[in-house]
Amino acid sequence: MAVDAFFDGLSIAIGPEALLWLTVGLLLGIVLGALPGIGSPVGMAIVLPLTLPLESTMALILLIAIYSGAMFGGSIAAILINAPGTESAAATTLDGYPMSKNGLAKNALAIATTASALNGFLAAIILLLISPVLIQVVLAFGSPEYFLLAILGISLITIVTQGSIVKGLVAGALGFMISTIGTGILSPRPRYTFGQFGLYDGIDFVAALIGMFAFAEMMKLAAKSQIAEADVSLGGSIKEGVRTVFKYPKTTVKSGLIGMGIGMIPGSGATTSTFVAYAEEARSSAKDGRFGEGDPRGVIAPEAANNPTVSGSLIPTLSFGIPGSGSTAVLLGGILMHGLQPGPVLFDEQLQITYALFISLFLGNVLILAVGLTVIPYASRLTELDTNVIIPAVVVLSFAGAYTLNQNWFDVMAVVVLGVLGFYMVQYNYSVIAFVLGIVLGPIAEENFFRSLQISGGDYAIFVDPLNRPLSFLLSVLILLILVGPFLKPYLERKIDRV
C-alpha cells in the first residue's frame, strides 16, 4: 500500500499544476523572506485564506513552498543589511554581514543558497526513508496518547521558550483559554461568548494566526520608512561561494542533522536550530575559526540547518497535529481549513497526499538552488522596498483573508485584537509561539481527554498504566521530568557540589 501511495504522490507532485504552485510558492517565499518583518509565518498567514479555491494538496504544496523559499530568502536581508528577513536567519547575520562588509556579499549569498538547498535535499530524502516507521508510530497512538502528547507539547514551552519560563507558560495558558471560546467540543454549551452569536463557533484559528503574525508584524514595521537604511553593494563571486560549501562537508551535514532533529521538537522552530548549529560549529572550530568576523562556516552552519528544520517540523505537524514552529502552525491551519485531519488518516487513507508533500519539498530545494543562484545579482533590490507600500497591502490582504474565512466580521475583529495583543506580547518578551501552541493544542487536549475518560469509564489510570498503555506511561513520565526538571536541577547541582 505504501509503495502504491508513493507513486500516487509522485504523480501528483510532478504534475503541471503542482509544479506551478511549487514555483509560485518558492518565488513568493523568497521575496517575503527577504523582507524583514514579513517572513514565512506572515506570508503564509496572508496567503492561507486565499488558498480556499484550490484543491487541498495544491494549497498545501503552495504553503510548504512559501515556507521553504522564505528560509532561503531570509538570508538575503541578513547578509546584505544585517537585518534578518526571518528570525531563523538571525544567526546568519553574525558572519554573513561581516562577509558582505568585506566585499564578499555574493560569496555569502551563494553559500547560503547552496547550503540551504543541499541540506533540504538530504532532509527530504530522510523524511521519505523514515515515513514507513512514522506510519507505525502514528497508528500506535490513541486518545490517551494524543492528550498526553498535547500536554507534552505545552510542557516543552518551558524548555524552548527564550527568557522567562513563567512568561512562556502564561502565554501558552492564554492561548489555551482563547481556544475554549465558543461551543464546547463534546457538549453543546456556549462558553465565553457573552451572548454574541458570532463567537459561538469560537475564534477562527486562521484569523488568530493572521492577527498574531501578519497584523502584529506590520505594527512593528510601521516604525521604519524603508527596509534598508543605506544603499547596498554586491561584491565577490557566486562560483567561489558554491565551492566553499563543498570545502566543509562535515559542517554542512552535521548542521543539517541538527536542524532536522530540533525541527521535530514542538515550539522550537528554525531560530533555535540555526543558533544551535552555529554555536556547535563555533565550538568545534574554535582553534582556527574567525567567527563573528566573516568566517564562511558561520554562514554555512545556520543556513544548512534552516531548511532541514522545515522537514523536521513537518513530522509532528502531519503525524500528531502539533506544529513545530509558527510557520507549521499556519500550515496546520491550512490542513484543517481544507478538511484534512493530521494523524493516522494522513498516514493511512490519505498517504498519497503526505508523500506528495514530501516529494514537493525535495523538488522545491532543486528550484531554490536554481532560482537562488540566479537572483543573487538582483537581491539588493528587494531590500529597497518602501514600507508605506508594504504595510497597507499586507493589512488589506489580512482583513480580506480573515473575512473570506466565514464571511464573519468577528474574524476581522479577531485579527485586530489579537494583532495588538501579539504586538505587546513581543514588546514585553512573552512568546507568541507559546501562545499559538496553546491555541493549537487546546482543542486536541480537551477532545482527547474526555474521549479517554469515556473509554476508561472515568478511570484516570488510563494515562499512567504501564502494563496496558506503555506509551501513555512513557509520555506521562516525560511530562513530569520536563515540568519538574528546571526546579530539581539547581537542588541536584547543590547536592553534587557538596559531595
Tab-separated table of C-alpha atoms in Angstrom:
chain	number	residue	atom	x	y	z
A	1	MET	CA	0.000	0.000	0.000
A	2	ALA	CA	2.838	2.381	0.907
A	3	VAL	CA	4.522	1.775	-2.467
A	4	ASP	CA	1.290	2.495	-4.357
A	5	ALA	CA	0.766	5.610	-2.258
A	6	PHE	CA	4.326	6.741	-3.008
A	7	PHE	CA	3.812	6.507	-6.773
A	8	ASP	CA	0.422	8.209	-6.462
A	9	GLY	CA	2.104	11.001	-4.500
A	10	LEU	CA	4.889	11.189	-7.096
A	11	SER	CA	2.389	11.593	-9.945
A	12	ILE	CA	0.668	14.400	-8.007
A	13	ALA	CA	3.943	16.174	-7.160
A	14	ILE	CA	5.342	16.164	-10.703
A	15	GLY	CA	2.041	17.158	-12.304
A	16	PRO	CA	1.940	20.555	-14.063
A	17	GLU	CA	-0.438	22.120	-11.525
A	18	ALA	CA	1.686	21.048	-8.535
A	19	LEU	CA	4.886	22.304	-10.204
A	20	LEU	CA	3.171	25.627	-10.954
A	21	TRP	CA	2.119	26.194	-7.327
A	22	LEU	CA	5.514	24.960	-6.131
A	23	THR	CA	7.288	27.547	-8.279
A	24	VAL	CA	4.867	30.336	-7.339
A	25	GLY	CA	5.218	29.474	-3.658
A	26	LEU	CA	9.013	29.405	-3.751
A	27	LEU	CA	9.299	32.739	-5.551
A	28	LEU	CA	6.775	34.291	-3.184
A	29	GLY	CA	8.579	32.770	-0.210
A	30	ILE	CA	11.963	34.114	-1.318
A	31	VAL	CA	10.537	37.637	-1.751
A	32	LEU	CA	8.575	37.559	1.528
A	33	GLY	CA	11.505	36.038	3.383
A	34	ALA	CA	13.837	38.773	2.110
A	35	LEU	CA	11.628	41.496	3.612
A	36	PRO	CA	12.393	41.991	7.322
A	37	GLY	CA	9.136	41.956	9.263
A	38	ILE	CA	7.325	39.718	6.790
A	39	GLY	CA	8.928	36.259	6.735
A	40	SER	CA	7.300	32.864	6.346
A	41	PRO	CA	4.619	32.898	9.116
A	42	VAL	CA	3.294	36.301	7.992
A	43	GLY	CA	3.414	35.420	4.302
A	44	MET	CA	1.745	32.039	4.848
A	45	ALA	CA	-0.905	33.573	7.115
A	46	ILE	CA	-1.811	36.162	4.449
A	47	VAL	CA	-1.911	33.597	1.648
A	48	LEU	CA	-3.766	30.936	3.660
A	49	PRO	CA	-7.360	32.230	3.212
A	50	LEU	CA	-6.624	32.874	-0.484
A	51	THR	CA	-5.990	29.125	-0.980
A	52	LEU	CA	-9.677	28.306	-0.339
A	53	PRO	CA	-10.477	27.847	-4.062
A	54	LEU	CA	-7.530	25.439	-4.504
A	55	GLU	CA	-7.635	21.674	-4.167
A	56	SER	CA	-6.262	20.711	-0.731
A	57	THR	CA	-2.981	19.108	-1.895
A	58	MET	CA	-2.182	22.062	-4.184
A	59	ALA	CA	-2.883	24.505	-1.335
A	60	LEU	CA	-0.526	22.631	0.993
A	61	ILE	CA	2.201	22.434	-1.656
A	62	LEU	CA	1.897	26.208	-2.114
A	63	LEU	CA	2.168	26.846	1.647
A	64	ILE	CA	5.141	24.494	2.117
A	65	ALA	CA	6.895	26.107	-0.870
A	66	ILE	CA	6.435	29.565	0.703
A	67	TYR	CA	7.843	28.207	3.972
A	68	SER	CA	10.847	26.636	2.253
A	69	GLY	CA	11.510	29.650	-0.001
A	70	ALA	CA	11.365	32.051	2.940
A	71	MET	CA	14.014	30.021	4.765
A	72	PHE	CA	16.465	30.958	1.994
A	73	GLY	CA	15.002	34.439	1.361
A	74	GLY	CA	15.548	35.432	4.990
A	75	SER	CA	19.299	35.183	4.493
A	76	ILE	CA	19.312	37.899	1.783
A	77	ALA	CA	18.490	40.783	4.109
A	78	ALA	CA	20.556	39.188	6.900
A	79	ILE	CA	23.682	39.183	4.725
A	80	LEU	CA	23.173	42.478	2.882
A	81	ILE	CA	21.791	44.842	5.530
A	82	ASN	CA	22.295	42.988	8.843
A	83	ALA	CA	18.503	42.737	9.321
A	84	PRO	CA	17.317	39.104	9.078
A	85	GLY	CA	14.254	38.705	6.894
A	86	THR	CA	13.108	35.905	9.194
A	87	GLU	CA	14.019	35.094	12.790
A	88	SER	CA	15.654	31.904	11.546
A	89	ALA	CA	18.181	33.988	9.606
A	90	ALA	CA	19.294	35.924	12.695
A	91	ALA	CA	22.289	33.605	13.209
A	92	THR	CA	23.356	34.215	9.593
A	93	THR	CA	23.917	37.913	10.308
A	94	LEU	CA	26.779	37.068	12.696
A	95	ASP	CA	29.186	36.177	9.873
A	96	GLY	CA	27.103	36.870	6.748
A	97	TYR	CA	27.033	40.640	7.258
A	98	PRO	CA	30.794	40.866	8.032
A	99	MET	CA	31.431	38.922	4.795
A	100	SER	CA	29.256	41.464	2.957
A	101	LYS	CA	31.195	44.362	4.518
A	102	ASN	CA	34.419	42.638	3.423
A	103	GLY	CA	33.240	42.764	-0.207
A	104	LEU	CA	32.098	39.105	-0.300
A	105	ALA	CA	28.315	39.540	-0.410
A	106	LYS	CA	27.897	37.276	-3.459
A	107	ASN	CA	30.039	34.587	-1.802
A	108	ALA	CA	27.891	34.706	1.320
A	109	LEU	CA	24.621	34.607	-0.640
A	110	ALA	CA	25.857	31.685	-2.762
A	111	ILE	CA	26.944	29.843	0.400
A	112	ALA	CA	23.504	30.415	1.929
A	113	THR	CA	21.721	29.191	-1.217
A	114	THR	CA	23.853	26.080	-1.683
A	115	ALA	CA	23.982	25.021	1.957
A	116	SER	CA	20.246	25.568	2.420
A	117	ALA	CA	19.268	23.682	-0.753
A	118	LEU	CA	21.728	20.765	-0.324
A	119	ASN	CA	20.548	20.005	3.175
A	120	GLY	CA	16.962	20.481	2.051
A	121	PHE	CA	17.562	17.532	-0.349
A	122	LEU	CA	19.106	15.489	2.451
A	123	ALA	CA	16.257	16.156	4.877
A	124	ALA	CA	13.576	15.401	2.273
A	125	ILE	CA	15.243	12.053	1.484
A	126	ILE	CA	15.463	11.181	5.195
A	127	LEU	CA	11.791	12.114	5.549
A	128	LEU	CA	10.842	9.732	2.730
A	129	LEU	CA	13.019	6.928	4.160
A	130	ILE	CA	11.639	7.132	7.711
A	131	SER	CA	7.993	7.589	6.672
A	132	PRO	CA	7.237	3.804	6.946
A	133	VAL	CA	8.406	3.933	10.574
A	134	LEU	CA	6.401	7.105	11.179
A	135	ILE	CA	3.283	5.378	9.907
A	136	GLN	CA	3.645	2.617	12.524
A	137	VAL	CA	4.314	5.130	15.309
A	138	VAL	CA	1.319	7.288	14.390
A	139	LEU	CA	-1.011	4.295	14.183
A	140	ALA	CA	0.041	3.249	17.717
A	141	PHE	CA	-1.447	6.453	19.177
A	142	GLY	CA	-4.934	6.508	20.692
A	143	SER	CA	-6.900	9.218	22.514
A	144	PRO	CA	-4.910	8.975	25.807
A	145	GLU	CA	-1.619	9.244	23.911
A	146	TYR	CA	-2.858	12.247	21.904
A	147	PHE	CA	-3.981	14.011	25.077
A	148	LEU	CA	-0.606	13.406	26.725
A	149	LEU	CA	1.229	14.439	23.558
A	150	ALA	CA	-0.647	17.750	23.562
A	151	ILE	CA	0.289	18.275	27.220
A	152	LEU	CA	3.885	17.322	26.355
A	153	GLY	CA	3.870	19.959	23.595
A	154	ILE	CA	2.692	22.618	26.047
A	155	SER	CA	5.220	21.412	28.640
A	156	LEU	CA	8.047	21.778	26.129
A	157	ILE	CA	7.354	25.524	26.197
A	158	THR	CA	9.350	25.565	29.445
A	159	ILE	CA	12.403	24.310	27.527
A	160	VAL	CA	12.206	26.051	24.167
A	161	THR	CA	10.867	29.462	25.274
A	162	GLN	CA	13.643	32.011	25.395
A	163	GLY	CA	13.665	34.161	28.543
A	164	SER	CA	11.280	33.648	31.434
A	165	ILE	CA	9.735	30.176	31.775
A	166	VAL	CA	6.830	31.735	33.669
A	167	LYS	CA	6.112	34.138	30.778
A	168	GLY	CA	6.204	31.198	28.357
A	169	LEU	CA	3.695	29.260	30.429
A	170	VAL	CA	1.466	32.343	30.834
A	171	ALA	CA	1.463	32.836	27.045
A	172	GLY	CA	0.677	29.151	26.472
A	173	ALA	CA	-2.148	29.219	29.051
A	174	LEU	CA	-3.606	32.368	27.464
A	175	GLY	CA	-3.645	30.675	24.052
A	176	PHE	CA	-5.257	27.622	25.652
A	177	MET	CA	-8.006	29.860	27.129
A	178	ILE	CA	-8.645	31.522	23.759
A	179	SER	CA	-9.183	28.046	22.261
A	180	THR	CA	-12.055	27.376	24.696
A	181	ILE	CA	-14.191	30.272	23.379
A	182	GLY	CA	-17.262	29.010	21.523
A	183	THR	CA	-19.445	25.914	21.725
A	184	GLY	CA	-17.929	23.023	23.700
A	185	ILE	CA	-16.298	20.210	21.715
A	186	LEU	CA	-18.222	17.336	23.284
A	187	SER	CA	-21.170	19.288	24.717
A	188	PRO	CA	-23.381	21.902	23.005
A	189	ARG	CA	-22.891	24.563	25.700
A	190	PRO	CA	-21.597	28.011	24.642
A	191	ARG	CA	-18.522	29.175	26.561
A	192	TYR	CA	-17.258	32.757	26.989
A	193	THR	CA	-19.426	34.018	24.097
A	194	PHE	CA	-21.099	36.807	26.156
A	195	GLY	CA	-24.277	36.244	24.172
A	196	GLN	CA	-22.604	37.093	20.832
A	197	PHE	CA	-23.697	34.592	18.154
A	198	GLY	CA	-20.585	35.423	16.114
A	199	LEU	CA	-18.481	33.791	18.847
A	200	TYR	CA	-20.457	30.526	19.014
A	201	ASP	CA	-18.006	28.919	16.556
A	202	GLY	CA	-15.081	30.281	18.554
A	203	ILE	CA	-12.127	32.346	17.343
A	204	ASP	CA	-11.142	31.029	13.919
A	205	PHE	CA	-7.678	29.533	14.134
A	206	VAL	CA	-6.585	31.093	10.834
A	207	ALA	CA	-7.834	34.560	11.869
A	208	ALA	CA	-5.828	34.214	15.093
A	209	LEU	CA	-2.706	33.347	13.089
A	210	ILE	CA	-3.195	36.315	10.745
A	211	GLY	CA	-3.560	38.637	13.734
A	212	MET	CA	-0.628	37.285	15.741
A	213	PHE	CA	1.772	37.137	12.806
A	214	ALA	CA	0.737	39.499	9.978
A	215	PHE	CA	-1.042	42.376	11.781
A	216	ALA	CA	1.349	42.417	14.754
A	217	GLU	CA	4.393	42.409	12.470
A	218	MET	CA	3.004	45.330	10.454
A	219	MET	CA	2.646	47.324	13.688
A	220	LYS	CA	6.341	46.673	14.346
A	221	LEU	CA	7.329	47.523	10.786
A	222	ALA	CA	5.416	50.846	10.932
A	223	ALA	CA	8.345	52.351	12.845
A	224	LYS	CA	10.581	52.068	9.722
A	225	SER	CA	10.297	54.019	6.449
A	226	GLN	CA	12.365	51.631	4.296
A	227	ILE	CA	13.659	48.096	4.673
A	228	ALA	CA	17.306	49.083	4.080
A	229	GLU	CA	18.721	52.164	5.800
A	230	ALA	CA	21.539	52.615	3.243
A	231	ASP	CA	22.492	51.630	-0.312
A	232	VAL	CA	23.696	48.043	-0.703
A	233	SER	CA	26.573	46.931	-2.932
A	234	LEU	CA	27.224	43.377	-4.129
A	235	GLY	CA	30.821	42.176	-4.380
A	236	GLY	CA	32.505	38.773	-4.537
A	237	SER	CA	31.979	35.609	-6.603
A	238	ILE	CA	28.991	33.249	-6.792
A	239	LYS	CA	31.130	30.333	-8.035
A	240	GLU	CA	33.597	30.720	-5.186
A	241	GLY	CA	30.711	30.762	-2.713
A	242	VAL	CA	29.316	27.471	-4.071
A	243	ARG	CA	32.784	25.856	-3.888
A	244	THR	CA	33.165	27.000	-0.273
A	245	VAL	CA	30.218	24.852	0.842
A	246	PHE	CA	31.856	21.722	-0.597
A	247	LYS	CA	35.075	22.540	1.283
A	248	TYR	CA	33.223	21.933	4.555
A	249	PRO	CA	31.080	18.775	4.067
A	250	LYS	CA	31.190	17.862	7.771
A	251	THR	CA	29.839	21.285	8.771
A	252	THR	CA	27.101	21.074	6.163
A	253	VAL	CA	25.840	17.583	7.034
A	254	LYS	CA	26.185	17.984	10.808
A	255	SER	CA	24.264	21.285	10.797
A	256	GLY	CA	21.544	19.743	8.623
A	257	LEU	CA	21.028	16.884	11.078
A	258	ILE	CA	20.901	19.368	13.966
A	259	GLY	CA	18.274	21.382	12.082
A	260	MET	CA	16.107	18.359	11.353
A	261	GLY	CA	16.376	16.982	14.899
A	262	ILE	CA	15.453	20.275	16.564
A	263	GLY	CA	12.713	20.892	13.999
A	264	MET	CA	10.886	17.829	15.333
A	265	ILE	CA	10.519	19.437	18.790
A	266	PRO	CA	7.218	21.336	19.067
A	267	GLY	CA	7.716	25.069	19.544
A	268	SER	CA	11.446	25.080	18.811
A	269	GLY	CA	11.485	26.325	15.204
A	270	ALA	CA	14.331	27.318	12.914
A	271	THR	CA	15.578	30.130	15.163
A	272	THR	CA	16.645	27.625	17.804
A	273	SER	CA	18.108	25.139	15.320
A	274	THR	CA	20.174	27.739	13.447
A	275	PHE	CA	21.703	29.185	16.628
A	276	VAL	CA	22.451	25.685	17.973
A	277	ALA	CA	24.110	24.742	14.659
A	278	TYR	CA	26.118	27.991	14.681
A	279	ALA	CA	27.183	27.505	18.305
A	280	GLU	CA	28.219	23.893	17.664
A	281	GLU	CA	30.294	24.911	14.641
A	282	ALA	CA	31.941	27.749	16.563
A	283	ARG	CA	32.755	25.309	19.392
A	284	SER	CA	34.161	22.565	17.172
A	285	SER	CA	36.172	25.022	15.020
A	286	ALA	CA	37.388	27.227	17.858
A	287	LYS	CA	41.091	26.651	17.026
A	288	ASP	CA	41.095	28.109	13.521
A	289	GLY	CA	37.774	29.946	13.444
A	290	ARG	CA	37.190	33.684	12.930
A	291	PHE	CA	33.550	33.593	13.911
A	292	GLY	CA	31.896	36.999	14.019
A	293	GLU	CA	34.450	38.409	11.550
A	294	GLY	CA	33.163	36.812	8.350
A	295	ASP	CA	34.013	33.120	8.688
A	296	PRO	CA	32.181	31.233	5.878
A	297	ARG	CA	31.440	28.351	8.280
A	298	GLY	CA	29.393	30.876	10.276
A	299	VAL	CA	27.097	31.185	7.238
A	300	ILE	CA	27.136	27.504	6.254
A	301	ALA	CA	26.072	26.225	9.696
A	302	PRO	CA	22.835	28.234	10.203
A	303	GLU	CA	21.838	28.081	6.537
A	304	ALA	CA	22.470	24.325	6.375
A	305	ALA	CA	20.218	23.946	9.431
A	306	ASN	CA	17.266	26.112	8.401
A	307	ASN	CA	15.731	24.129	5.522
A	308	PRO	CA	16.024	20.706	7.258
A	309	THR	CA	14.102	22.314	10.123
A	310	VAL	CA	11.169	22.610	7.698
A	311	SER	CA	11.275	18.844	7.091
A	312	GLY	CA	11.714	18.088	10.784
A	313	SER	CA	8.815	20.304	11.836
A	314	LEU	CA	6.528	18.573	9.325
A	315	ILE	CA	6.846	15.325	11.297
A	316	PRO	CA	4.944	16.411	14.466
A	317	THR	CA	2.628	18.605	12.382
A	318	LEU	CA	1.466	15.911	9.978
A	319	SER	CA	1.790	12.988	12.419
A	320	PHE	CA	0.120	14.417	15.506
A	321	GLY	CA	-1.254	17.857	14.581
A	322	ILE	CA	1.356	19.562	16.755
A	323	PRO	CA	3.231	22.343	14.936
A	324	GLY	CA	6.980	22.628	15.346
A	325	SER	CA	7.080	26.370	14.599
A	326	GLY	CA	4.968	29.418	13.801
A	327	SER	CA	5.106	28.560	10.104
A	328	THR	CA	3.952	24.983	10.670
A	329	ALA	CA	1.174	26.355	12.900
A	330	VAL	CA	-0.078	28.233	9.817
A	331	LEU	CA	0.419	25.078	7.740
A	332	LEU	CA	-1.668	23.161	10.267
A	333	GLY	CA	-4.340	25.827	9.867
A	334	GLY	CA	-4.238	25.117	6.125
A	335	ILE	CA	-4.563	21.360	6.693
A	336	LEU	CA	-7.619	21.829	8.906
A	337	MET	CA	-9.132	24.557	6.714
A	338	HIS	CA	-9.034	22.234	3.694
A	339	GLY	CA	-10.827	19.446	5.560
A	340	LEU	CA	-7.826	17.183	6.177
A	341	GLN	CA	-7.019	15.656	9.545
A	342	PRO	CA	-3.407	15.303	10.780
A	343	GLY	CA	-2.509	11.945	12.270
A	344	PRO	CA	-3.434	8.384	11.293
A	345	VAL	CA	-5.631	9.429	8.348
A	346	LEU	CA	-2.781	11.316	6.639
A	347	PHE	CA	-0.531	8.278	7.149
A	348	ASP	CA	-3.090	5.666	6.112
A	349	GLU	CA	-6.088	6.526	3.892
A	350	GLN	CA	-4.517	9.754	2.543
A	351	LEU	CA	-0.887	8.619	2.490
A	352	GLN	CA	-0.510	9.736	-1.143
A	353	ILE	CA	-1.037	13.372	-0.017
A	354	THR	CA	1.701	13.043	2.600
A	355	TYR	CA	4.109	11.578	0.028
A	356	ALA	CA	3.193	14.322	-2.461
A	357	LEU	CA	4.160	16.934	0.157
A	358	PHE	CA	7.483	15.211	0.935
A	359	ILE	CA	8.362	14.904	-2.772
A	360	SER	CA	7.388	18.538	-3.377
A	361	LEU	CA	9.757	19.516	-0.593
A	362	PHE	CA	12.542	17.661	-2.398
A	363	LEU	CA	11.720	19.289	-5.757
A	364	GLY	CA	11.429	22.673	-4.076
A	365	ASN	CA	15.036	22.536	-2.991
A	366	VAL	CA	16.123	21.913	-6.586
A	367	LEU	CA	14.307	25.115	-7.525
A	368	ILE	CA	15.766	27.014	-4.562
A	369	LEU	CA	19.262	26.196	-5.807
A	370	ALA	CA	18.455	27.248	-9.387
A	371	VAL	CA	16.387	30.333	-8.546
A	372	GLY	CA	18.519	31.363	-5.577
A	373	LEU	CA	21.781	31.461	-7.543
A	374	THR	CA	20.013	33.300	-10.399
A	375	VAL	CA	18.558	36.112	-8.276
A	376	ILE	CA	21.737	36.879	-6.316
A	377	PRO	CA	22.853	39.741	-8.656
A	378	TYR	CA	19.423	41.387	-8.181
A	379	ALA	CA	18.956	40.569	-4.480
A	380	SER	CA	19.695	44.083	-3.213
A	381	ARG	CA	16.548	45.458	-4.908
A	382	LEU	CA	14.340	43.509	-2.505
A	383	THR	CA	15.755	45.485	0.411
A	384	GLU	CA	14.841	48.842	-1.184
A	385	LEU	CA	11.043	48.452	-0.977
A	386	ASP	CA	9.094	51.200	0.797
A	387	THR	CA	7.219	50.183	3.960
A	388	ASN	CA	4.471	52.701	3.021
A	389	VAL	CA	3.602	50.259	0.226
A	390	ILE	CA	4.137	47.011	2.115
A	391	ILE	CA	2.128	47.771	5.267
A	392	PRO	CA	-1.202	48.876	3.675
A	393	ALA	CA	-1.027	45.977	1.213
A	394	VAL	CA	-0.488	43.391	3.972
A	395	VAL	CA	-3.194	44.893	6.225
A	396	VAL	CA	-5.780	44.934	3.414
A	397	LEU	CA	-4.925	41.336	2.449
A	398	SER	CA	-5.144	40.303	6.118
A	399	PHE	CA	-8.638	41.793	6.548
A	400	ALA	CA	-9.849	40.404	3.231
A	401	GLY	CA	-8.425	36.972	4.044
A	402	ALA	CA	-9.993	36.922	7.523
A	403	TYR	CA	-13.430	37.930	6.204
A	404	THR	CA	-13.217	35.297	3.447
A	405	LEU	CA	-12.910	32.506	6.026
A	406	ASN	CA	-16.533	32.572	7.265
A	407	GLN	CA	-17.940	35.894	5.906
A	408	ASN	CA	-17.912	36.947	9.550
A	409	TRP	CA	-16.769	40.370	10.822
A	410	PHE	CA	-15.841	38.781	14.163
A	411	ASP	CA	-12.885	37.168	12.367
A	412	VAL	CA	-11.706	40.599	11.196
A	413	MET	CA	-12.094	41.939	14.735
A	414	ALA	CA	-10.116	38.938	15.994
A	415	VAL	CA	-7.273	39.873	13.617
A	416	VAL	CA	-7.108	43.402	15.063
A	417	VAL	CA	-7.478	42.412	18.727
A	418	LEU	CA	-5.002	39.510	18.563
A	419	GLY	CA	-2.660	41.593	16.394
A	420	VAL	CA	-2.473	44.290	19.090
A	421	LEU	CA	-2.069	41.564	21.732
A	422	GLY	CA	0.727	39.934	19.707
A	423	PHE	CA	2.495	43.287	19.279
A	424	TYR	CA	2.564	43.921	23.047
A	425	MET	CA	3.485	40.312	23.811
A	426	VAL	CA	6.636	40.729	21.722
A	427	GLN	CA	7.356	44.111	23.350
A	428	TYR	CA	7.239	42.529	26.831
A	429	ASN	CA	9.017	39.260	25.880
A	430	TYR	CA	6.015	36.919	26.002
A	431	SER	CA	6.381	34.090	23.485
A	432	VAL	CA	3.988	34.349	20.530
A	433	ILE	CA	4.882	30.758	19.586
A	434	ALA	CA	3.844	29.562	23.050
A	435	PHE	CA	0.537	31.438	22.649
A	436	VAL	CA	-0.091	29.828	19.246
A	437	LEU	CA	0.816	26.395	20.620
A	438	GLY	CA	-1.805	26.934	23.323
A	439	ILE	CA	-4.476	27.724	20.707
A	440	VAL	CA	-3.483	24.710	18.598
A	441	LEU	CA	-3.063	22.166	21.351
A	442	GLY	CA	-6.010	23.283	23.483
A	443	PRO	CA	-8.762	21.596	21.418
A	444	ILE	CA	-6.589	18.481	20.856
A	445	ALA	CA	-6.009	18.107	24.595
A	446	GLU	CA	-9.632	18.799	25.544
A	447	GLU	CA	-11.199	16.463	22.990
A	448	ASN	CA	-8.847	13.542	23.662
A	449	PHE	CA	-9.008	13.997	27.443
A	450	PHE	CA	-12.781	13.482	27.516
A	451	ARG	CA	-12.657	10.671	24.948
A	452	SER	CA	-10.037	8.875	27.053
A	453	LEU	CA	-12.254	9.105	30.120
A	454	GLN	CA	-15.191	7.776	28.105
A	455	ILE	CA	-13.052	4.787	27.040
A	456	SER	CA	-11.897	4.075	30.599
A	457	GLY	CA	-15.268	4.717	32.267
A	458	GLY	CA	-13.875	7.717	34.126
A	459	ASP	CA	-10.702	5.975	35.350
A	460	TYR	CA	-7.704	8.381	35.242
A	461	ALA	CA	-5.297	5.421	35.431
A	462	ILE	CA	-5.623	5.136	31.646
A	463	PHE	CA	-2.936	7.853	31.413
A	464	VAL	CA	-0.392	6.092	33.655
A	465	ASP	CA	-0.953	2.380	33.074
A	466	PRO	CA	2.500	0.860	32.268
A	467	LEU	CA	1.135	-2.623	31.510
A	468	ASN	CA	-1.764	-1.893	29.147
A	469	ARG	CA	-0.692	1.512	27.754
A	470	PRO	CA	3.133	1.727	27.980
A	471	LEU	CA	3.246	4.656	25.507
A	472	SER	CA	0.925	6.706	27.727
A	473	PHE	CA	3.050	5.862	30.755
A	474	LEU	CA	6.232	6.926	28.930
A	475	LEU	CA	4.669	10.245	27.868
A	476	SER	CA	3.464	10.875	31.439
A	477	VAL	CA	6.982	10.328	32.771
A	478	LEU	CA	8.436	12.682	30.143
A	479	ILE	CA	5.926	15.418	31.054
A	480	LEU	CA	6.779	15.041	34.741
A	481	LEU	CA	10.518	15.267	34.052
A	482	ILE	CA	10.095	18.355	31.849
A	483	LEU	CA	7.927	20.189	34.386
A	484	VAL	CA	9.914	19.253	37.496
A	485	GLY	CA	13.370	19.245	35.874
A	486	PRO	CA	14.054	23.029	35.860
A	487	PHE	CA	13.210	23.248	39.592
A	488	LEU	CA	15.002	19.996	40.537
A	489	LYS	CA	18.223	20.757	38.622
A	490	PRO	CA	19.598	23.507	40.990
A	491	TYR	CA	18.879	21.283	44.021
A	492	LEU	CA	20.729	18.323	42.478
A	493	GLU	CA	23.665	20.543	41.453
A	494	ARG	CA	23.994	21.807	45.054
A	495	LYS	CA	23.934	18.248	46.363
A	496	ILE	CA	26.647	17.182	43.885
A	497	ASP	CA	28.840	20.203	44.806
A	498	ARG	CA	28.629	19.280	48.496
A	499	VAL	CA	29.733	15.734	47.712
